[in-house]
Coordinates of C-alpha atoms and ligand atoms in Angstrom, one line a residue:
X327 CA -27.2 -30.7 -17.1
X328 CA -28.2 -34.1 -19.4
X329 CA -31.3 -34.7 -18.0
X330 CA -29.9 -38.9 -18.2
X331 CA -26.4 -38.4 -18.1
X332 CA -24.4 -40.7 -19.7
X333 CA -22.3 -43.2 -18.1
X334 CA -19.4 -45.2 -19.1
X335 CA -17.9 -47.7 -16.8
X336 CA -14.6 -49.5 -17.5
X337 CA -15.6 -53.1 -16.5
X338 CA -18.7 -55.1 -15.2
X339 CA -20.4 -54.3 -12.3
X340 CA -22.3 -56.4 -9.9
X341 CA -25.4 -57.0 -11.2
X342 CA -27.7 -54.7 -8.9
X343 CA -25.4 -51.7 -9.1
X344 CA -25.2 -51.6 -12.7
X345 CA -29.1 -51.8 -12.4
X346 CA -30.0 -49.0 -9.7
X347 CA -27.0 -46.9 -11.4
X348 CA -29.7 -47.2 -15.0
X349 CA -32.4 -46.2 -13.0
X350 CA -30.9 -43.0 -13.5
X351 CA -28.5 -43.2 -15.5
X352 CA -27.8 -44.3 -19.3
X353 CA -25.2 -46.7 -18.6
X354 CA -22.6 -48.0 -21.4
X355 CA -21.5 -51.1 -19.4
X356 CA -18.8 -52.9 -20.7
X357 CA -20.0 -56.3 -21.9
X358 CA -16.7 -57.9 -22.3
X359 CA -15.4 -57.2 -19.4
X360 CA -11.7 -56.6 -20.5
X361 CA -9.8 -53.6 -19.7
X362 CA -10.3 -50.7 -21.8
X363 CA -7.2 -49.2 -23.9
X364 CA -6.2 -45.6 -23.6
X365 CA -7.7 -44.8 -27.2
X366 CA -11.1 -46.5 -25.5
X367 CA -11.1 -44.4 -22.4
X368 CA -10.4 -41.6 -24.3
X369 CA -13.5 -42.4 -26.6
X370 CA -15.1 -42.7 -23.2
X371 CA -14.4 -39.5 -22.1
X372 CA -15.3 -37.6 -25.5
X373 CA -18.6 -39.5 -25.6
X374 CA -19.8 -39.7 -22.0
X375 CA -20.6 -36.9 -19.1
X376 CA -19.1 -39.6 -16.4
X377 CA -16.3 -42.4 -16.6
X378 CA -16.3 -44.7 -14.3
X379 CA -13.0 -46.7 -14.1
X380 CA -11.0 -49.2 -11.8
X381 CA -7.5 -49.9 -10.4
X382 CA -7.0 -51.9 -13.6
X383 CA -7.6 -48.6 -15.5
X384 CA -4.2 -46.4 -16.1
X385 CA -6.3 -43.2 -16.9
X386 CA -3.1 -41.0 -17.3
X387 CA -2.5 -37.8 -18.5
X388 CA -2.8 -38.6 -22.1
X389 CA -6.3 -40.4 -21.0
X390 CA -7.6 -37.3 -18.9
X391 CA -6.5 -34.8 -21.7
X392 CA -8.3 -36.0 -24.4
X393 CA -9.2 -33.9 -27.3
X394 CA -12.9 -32.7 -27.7
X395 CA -13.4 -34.3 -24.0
X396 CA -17.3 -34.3 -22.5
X397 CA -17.0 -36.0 -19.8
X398 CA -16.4 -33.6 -16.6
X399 CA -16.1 -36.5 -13.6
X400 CA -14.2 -39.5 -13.3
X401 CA -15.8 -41.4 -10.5
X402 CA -13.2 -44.4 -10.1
X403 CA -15.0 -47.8 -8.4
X404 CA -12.3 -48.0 -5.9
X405 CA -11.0 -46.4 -3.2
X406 CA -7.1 -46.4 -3.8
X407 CA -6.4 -43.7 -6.8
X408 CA -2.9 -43.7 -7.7
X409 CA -3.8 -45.3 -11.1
X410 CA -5.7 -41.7 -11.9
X411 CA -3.4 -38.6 -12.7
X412 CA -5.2 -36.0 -10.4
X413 CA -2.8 -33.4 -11.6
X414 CA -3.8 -33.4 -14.9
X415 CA -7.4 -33.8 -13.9
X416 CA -7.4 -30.5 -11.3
X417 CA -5.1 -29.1 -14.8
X418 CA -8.3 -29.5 -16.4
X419 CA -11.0 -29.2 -14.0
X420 CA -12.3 -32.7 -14.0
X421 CA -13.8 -34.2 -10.5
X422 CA -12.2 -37.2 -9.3
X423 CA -14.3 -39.1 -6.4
X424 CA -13.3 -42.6 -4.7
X425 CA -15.2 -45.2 -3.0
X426 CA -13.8 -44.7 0.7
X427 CA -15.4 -46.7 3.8
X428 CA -17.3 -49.2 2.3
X429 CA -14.2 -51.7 1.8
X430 CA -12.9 -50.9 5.0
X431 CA -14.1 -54.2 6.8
X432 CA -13.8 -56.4 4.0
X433 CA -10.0 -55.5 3.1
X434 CA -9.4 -55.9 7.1
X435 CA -11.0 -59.1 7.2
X436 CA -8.9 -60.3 4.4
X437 CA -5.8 -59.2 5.9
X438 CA -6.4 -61.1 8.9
X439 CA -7.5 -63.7 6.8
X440 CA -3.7 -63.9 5.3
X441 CA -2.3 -63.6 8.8
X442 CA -4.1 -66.7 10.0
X443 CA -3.1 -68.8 6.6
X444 CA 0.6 -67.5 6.8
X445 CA 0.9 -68.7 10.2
X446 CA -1.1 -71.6 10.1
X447 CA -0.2 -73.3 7.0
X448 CA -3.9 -73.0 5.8
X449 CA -2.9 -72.9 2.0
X450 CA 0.1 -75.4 2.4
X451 CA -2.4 -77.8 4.3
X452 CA -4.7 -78.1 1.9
X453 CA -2.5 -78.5 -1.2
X454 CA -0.5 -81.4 1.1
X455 CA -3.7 -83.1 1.9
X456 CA -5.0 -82.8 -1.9
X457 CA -1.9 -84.4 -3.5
X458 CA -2.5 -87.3 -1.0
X459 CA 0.3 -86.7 1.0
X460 CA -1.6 -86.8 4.6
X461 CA -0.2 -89.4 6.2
X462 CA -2.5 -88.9 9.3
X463 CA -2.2 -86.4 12.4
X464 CA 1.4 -86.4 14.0
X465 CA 2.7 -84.4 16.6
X466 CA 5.0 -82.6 14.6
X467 CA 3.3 -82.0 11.5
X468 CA 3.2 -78.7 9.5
X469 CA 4.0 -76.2 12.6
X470 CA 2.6 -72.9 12.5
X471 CA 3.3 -70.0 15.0
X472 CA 0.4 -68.7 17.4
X473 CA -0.8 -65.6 16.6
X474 CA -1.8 -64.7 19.9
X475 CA 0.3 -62.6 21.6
X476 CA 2.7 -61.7 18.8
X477 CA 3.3 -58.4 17.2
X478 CA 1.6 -57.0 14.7
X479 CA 3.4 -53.7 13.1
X480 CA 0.7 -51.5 10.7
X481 CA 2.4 -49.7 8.6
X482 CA -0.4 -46.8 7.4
X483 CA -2.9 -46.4 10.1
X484 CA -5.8 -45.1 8.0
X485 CA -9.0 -46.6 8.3
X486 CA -7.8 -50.0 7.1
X487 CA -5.3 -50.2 9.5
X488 CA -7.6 -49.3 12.2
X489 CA -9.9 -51.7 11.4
X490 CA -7.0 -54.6 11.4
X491 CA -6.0 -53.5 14.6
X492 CA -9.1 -53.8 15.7
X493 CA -9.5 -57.5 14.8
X494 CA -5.7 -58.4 15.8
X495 CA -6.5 -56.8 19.2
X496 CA -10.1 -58.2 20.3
X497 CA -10.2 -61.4 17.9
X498 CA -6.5 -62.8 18.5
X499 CA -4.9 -60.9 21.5
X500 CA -2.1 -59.1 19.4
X501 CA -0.1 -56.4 20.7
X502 CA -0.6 -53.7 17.9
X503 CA 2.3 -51.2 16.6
X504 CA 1.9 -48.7 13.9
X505 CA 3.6 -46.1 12.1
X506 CA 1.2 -43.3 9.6
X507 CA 2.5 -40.3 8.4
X508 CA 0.2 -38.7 10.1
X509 CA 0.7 -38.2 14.1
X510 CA -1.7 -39.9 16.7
X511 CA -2.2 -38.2 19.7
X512 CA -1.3 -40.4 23.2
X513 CA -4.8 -40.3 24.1
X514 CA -5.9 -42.0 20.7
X515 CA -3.6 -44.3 20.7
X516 CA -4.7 -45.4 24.0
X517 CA -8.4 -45.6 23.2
X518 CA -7.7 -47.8 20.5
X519 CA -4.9 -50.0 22.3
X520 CA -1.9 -49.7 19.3
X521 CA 1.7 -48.2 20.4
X522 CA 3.5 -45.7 18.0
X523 CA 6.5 -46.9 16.7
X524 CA 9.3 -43.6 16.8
X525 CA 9.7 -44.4 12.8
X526 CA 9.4 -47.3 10.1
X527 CA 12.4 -49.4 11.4
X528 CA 11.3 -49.2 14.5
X529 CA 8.1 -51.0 13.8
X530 CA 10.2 -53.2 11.1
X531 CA 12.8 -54.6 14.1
X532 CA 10.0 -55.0 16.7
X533 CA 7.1 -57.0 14.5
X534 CA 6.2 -60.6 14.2
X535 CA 4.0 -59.9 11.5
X536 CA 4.2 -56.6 9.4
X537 CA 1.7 -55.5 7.4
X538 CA 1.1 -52.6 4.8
X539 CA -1.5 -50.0 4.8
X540 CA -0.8 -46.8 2.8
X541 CA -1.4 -45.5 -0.5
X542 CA 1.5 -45.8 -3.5
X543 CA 3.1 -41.8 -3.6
X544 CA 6.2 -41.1 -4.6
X545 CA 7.3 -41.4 -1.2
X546 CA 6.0 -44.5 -0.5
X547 CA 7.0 -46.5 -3.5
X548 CA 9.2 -49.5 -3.5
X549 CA 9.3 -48.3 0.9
X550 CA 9.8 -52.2 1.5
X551 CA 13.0 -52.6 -0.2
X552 CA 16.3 -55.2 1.2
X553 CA 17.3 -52.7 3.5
X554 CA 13.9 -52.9 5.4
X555 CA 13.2 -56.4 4.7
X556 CA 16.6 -56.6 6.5
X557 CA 15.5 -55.0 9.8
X558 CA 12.6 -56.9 10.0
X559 CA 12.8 -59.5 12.9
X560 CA 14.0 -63.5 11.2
X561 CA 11.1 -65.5 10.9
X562 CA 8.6 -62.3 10.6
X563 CA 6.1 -62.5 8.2
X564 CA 4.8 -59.6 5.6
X565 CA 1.1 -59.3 4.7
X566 CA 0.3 -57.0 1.9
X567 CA -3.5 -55.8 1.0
X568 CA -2.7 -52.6 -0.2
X569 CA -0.9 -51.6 -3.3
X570 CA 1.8 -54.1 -4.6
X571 CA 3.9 -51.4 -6.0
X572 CA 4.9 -50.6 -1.9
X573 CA 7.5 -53.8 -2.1
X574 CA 10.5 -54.4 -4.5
X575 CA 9.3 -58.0 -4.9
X576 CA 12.5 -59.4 -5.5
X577 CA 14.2 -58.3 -2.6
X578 CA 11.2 -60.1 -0.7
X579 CA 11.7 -63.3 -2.3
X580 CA 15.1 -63.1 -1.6
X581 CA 14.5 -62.4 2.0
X582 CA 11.9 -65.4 1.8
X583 CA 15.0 -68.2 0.4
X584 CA 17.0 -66.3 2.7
X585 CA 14.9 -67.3 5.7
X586 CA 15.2 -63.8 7.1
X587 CA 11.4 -63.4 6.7
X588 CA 9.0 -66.9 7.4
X589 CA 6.6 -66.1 5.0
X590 CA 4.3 -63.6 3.4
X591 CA 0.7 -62.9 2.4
X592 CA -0.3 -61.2 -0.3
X593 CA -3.3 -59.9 -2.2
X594 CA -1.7 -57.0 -4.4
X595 CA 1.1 -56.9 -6.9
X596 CA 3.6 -54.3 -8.3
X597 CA 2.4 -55.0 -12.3
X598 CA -0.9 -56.8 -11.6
X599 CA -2.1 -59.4 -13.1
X600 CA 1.3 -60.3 -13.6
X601 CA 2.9 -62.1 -10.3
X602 CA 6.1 -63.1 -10.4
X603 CA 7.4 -66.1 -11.3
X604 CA 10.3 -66.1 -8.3
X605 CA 7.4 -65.3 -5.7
X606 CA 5.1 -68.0 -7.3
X607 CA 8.0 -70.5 -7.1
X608 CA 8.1 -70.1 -3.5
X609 CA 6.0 -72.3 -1.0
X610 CA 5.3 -70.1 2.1
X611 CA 3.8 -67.1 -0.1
X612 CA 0.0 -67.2 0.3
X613 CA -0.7 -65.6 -3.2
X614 CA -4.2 -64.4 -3.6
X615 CA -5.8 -62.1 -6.6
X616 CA -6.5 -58.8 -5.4
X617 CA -9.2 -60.0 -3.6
X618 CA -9.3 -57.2 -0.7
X619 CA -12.7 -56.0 -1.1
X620 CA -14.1 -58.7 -3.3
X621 CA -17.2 -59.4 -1.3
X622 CA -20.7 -59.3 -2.7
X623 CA -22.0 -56.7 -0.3
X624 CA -19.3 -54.6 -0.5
X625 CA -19.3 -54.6 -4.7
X626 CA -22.7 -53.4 -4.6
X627 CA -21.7 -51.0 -2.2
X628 CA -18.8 -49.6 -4.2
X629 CA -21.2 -49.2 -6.9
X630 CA -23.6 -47.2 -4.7
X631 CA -21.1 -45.1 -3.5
X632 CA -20.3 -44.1 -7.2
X633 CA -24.2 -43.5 -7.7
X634 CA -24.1 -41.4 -4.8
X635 CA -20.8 -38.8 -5.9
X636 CA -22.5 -39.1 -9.2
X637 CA -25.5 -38.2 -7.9
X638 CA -24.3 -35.0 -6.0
X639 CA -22.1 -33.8 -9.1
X640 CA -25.4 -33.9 -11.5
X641 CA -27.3 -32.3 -8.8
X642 CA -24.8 -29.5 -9.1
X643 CA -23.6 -30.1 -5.4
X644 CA -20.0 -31.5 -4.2
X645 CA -19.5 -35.1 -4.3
X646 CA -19.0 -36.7 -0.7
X647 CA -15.4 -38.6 -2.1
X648 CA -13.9 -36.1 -4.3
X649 CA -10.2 -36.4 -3.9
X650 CA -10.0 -34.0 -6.8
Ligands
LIG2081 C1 -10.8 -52.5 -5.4 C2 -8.9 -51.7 -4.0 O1 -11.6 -53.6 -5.7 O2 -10.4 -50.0 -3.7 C3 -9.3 -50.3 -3.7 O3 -8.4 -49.5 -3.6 O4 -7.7 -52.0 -3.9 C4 -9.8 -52.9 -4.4 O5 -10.2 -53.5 -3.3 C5 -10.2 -52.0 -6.7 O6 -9.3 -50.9 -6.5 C6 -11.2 -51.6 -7.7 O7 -10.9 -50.5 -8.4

């Protein structure tokens, strides 16, 4: 083992993580802070015992199989992974870890954060109010819907998902629904207060608000499409903090003009940082940029959680997060 093993990650860190990483690490930060090309990464893993990338990293097959490759670990700052081929990377024996748990909170506070602004014409507000259009407080101006007491459907009931349905529950008196691929038992349901929907449309016909959960597979690509936007109850709203590449976008901007669907919040997009132009031109879409776990704490925590799979791998030991 490199007694200070290099490391390579793709973008900028937050501050103190890059630091406590270089206590015992060589670190090759990446000053510019632009996304690395393929022939870059694959410099990266030629030159480096560790590569540390980010969802703005496509480290495909042609990435992971470069020629005369050093670099035995990719441990991604991150927790989603479907921008890594792990395929080619269990091919060729190469360790992939994620950065699970510590985003959990952060992503569900952001998601209700786009629940309350959907409904409550937080963003709309404050753009009305800036262009000087407030013409004082009227009975009927800019009319939300409550929260309380609505429906909120989750699709994906991972940890994210619990921890939103935690908040809708005990902060805002939501009835929670949720569909996973994975089956909860009665008795776990009941502890934590959600229904389970019998399948996806029946959590799509019987939600006020709808909002997305799960990893990008194969199977889950492009899952909210005009069929399902259809079934979803007129003048429901869609939140999405998870991957954008879960929604054909223009079927939901359709169902937005349409007036099928009230609004939508969203934090992820199908070919980031590219939004598009028909969803930007549309008024009730809160737009943010992929902000989920974009909290100071939780940065540095990423980063520490990459030290720490890092840290087992060099010590010859399995990494806590490997998903490959
Ligand atoms: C991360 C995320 O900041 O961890 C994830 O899956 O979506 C984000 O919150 C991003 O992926 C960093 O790689």
């Amino acid at each position: 083992m490199p007694l200070r093993p290099r490391v390579v990650l793709s973008r900028r860190w937050p501050g103190r993580a890059e630091s406590l990483l270089a206590e015992d690490y060589e670190v090759i930060s990446n000053a510019p802070d632009q996304p690395m090309s393929a022939s870059d990464m694959r410099e990266a893993l030629r030159t480096a015992d560790a590569f540390c990338p980010t969802v703005t990293d496509q480290v495909d097959a042609g990435v992971v199989g470069a020629p005369a490759r050093r670099a035995r670990i990719l441990a991604n700052f991150g927790a989603g992974f479907e921008h890594i081929d792990l395929d080619a990377a269990r091919r060729l024996g190469i360790v992939v870890t994620n950065t699970p748990d510590v985003l959990t909170d952060c992503t569900a506070d952001l998601t209700l954060a786009l629940i309350l602004a959907t409904a409550r014409g937080v963003v709309s507000g404050d753009r009305m109010l800036r262009a000087g259009d407030w013409a004082g407080w009227r009975p009927t101006h800019i009319p939300g819907v409550r929260v309380g007491g609505k429906t909120l459907g989750l699709v994906g009931f991972g940890r994210i998902g619990r921890a939103v349905a935690r908040r809708a529950r005990a902060g805002f008196g939501m009835r929670v629904r949720v569909f996973g691929p994975r089956p909860l038992a009665d008795e776990e349901a009941r502890e934590l207060g959600v229904e389970v929907c019998a399948d996806l449309d029946d959590l799509l016909e019987t939600s006020d608000f709808v909002s997305l959960h799960c990893p990008v597979t194969p199977v889950t690509q492009r899952m909210i499409g005009e069929p399902q936007l259809k079934r979803m109850r007129r003048g429901s709203i869609l939140i999405n903090t998870a991957r954008g590449a879960l929604v054909d976008e223009q079927a939901l901007a359709e169902a937005l003009r349409s007036g099928r669907l009230a609004a939508a919040g969203l934090d992820v997009y199908a070919r980031e940082p590219e939004v598009s132009a028909e969803l930007k031109g549309i008024d009730r879409v809160v737009l943010l940029p992929h902000l989920g776990s974009a909290t100071r704490e939780t940065r540095e925590a990423m980063g520490m959680r990459v030290k720490e799979n890092l840290d087992y791998f060099f010590a010859g030991k399995e990494p806590p997060d490997r998903v490959a």
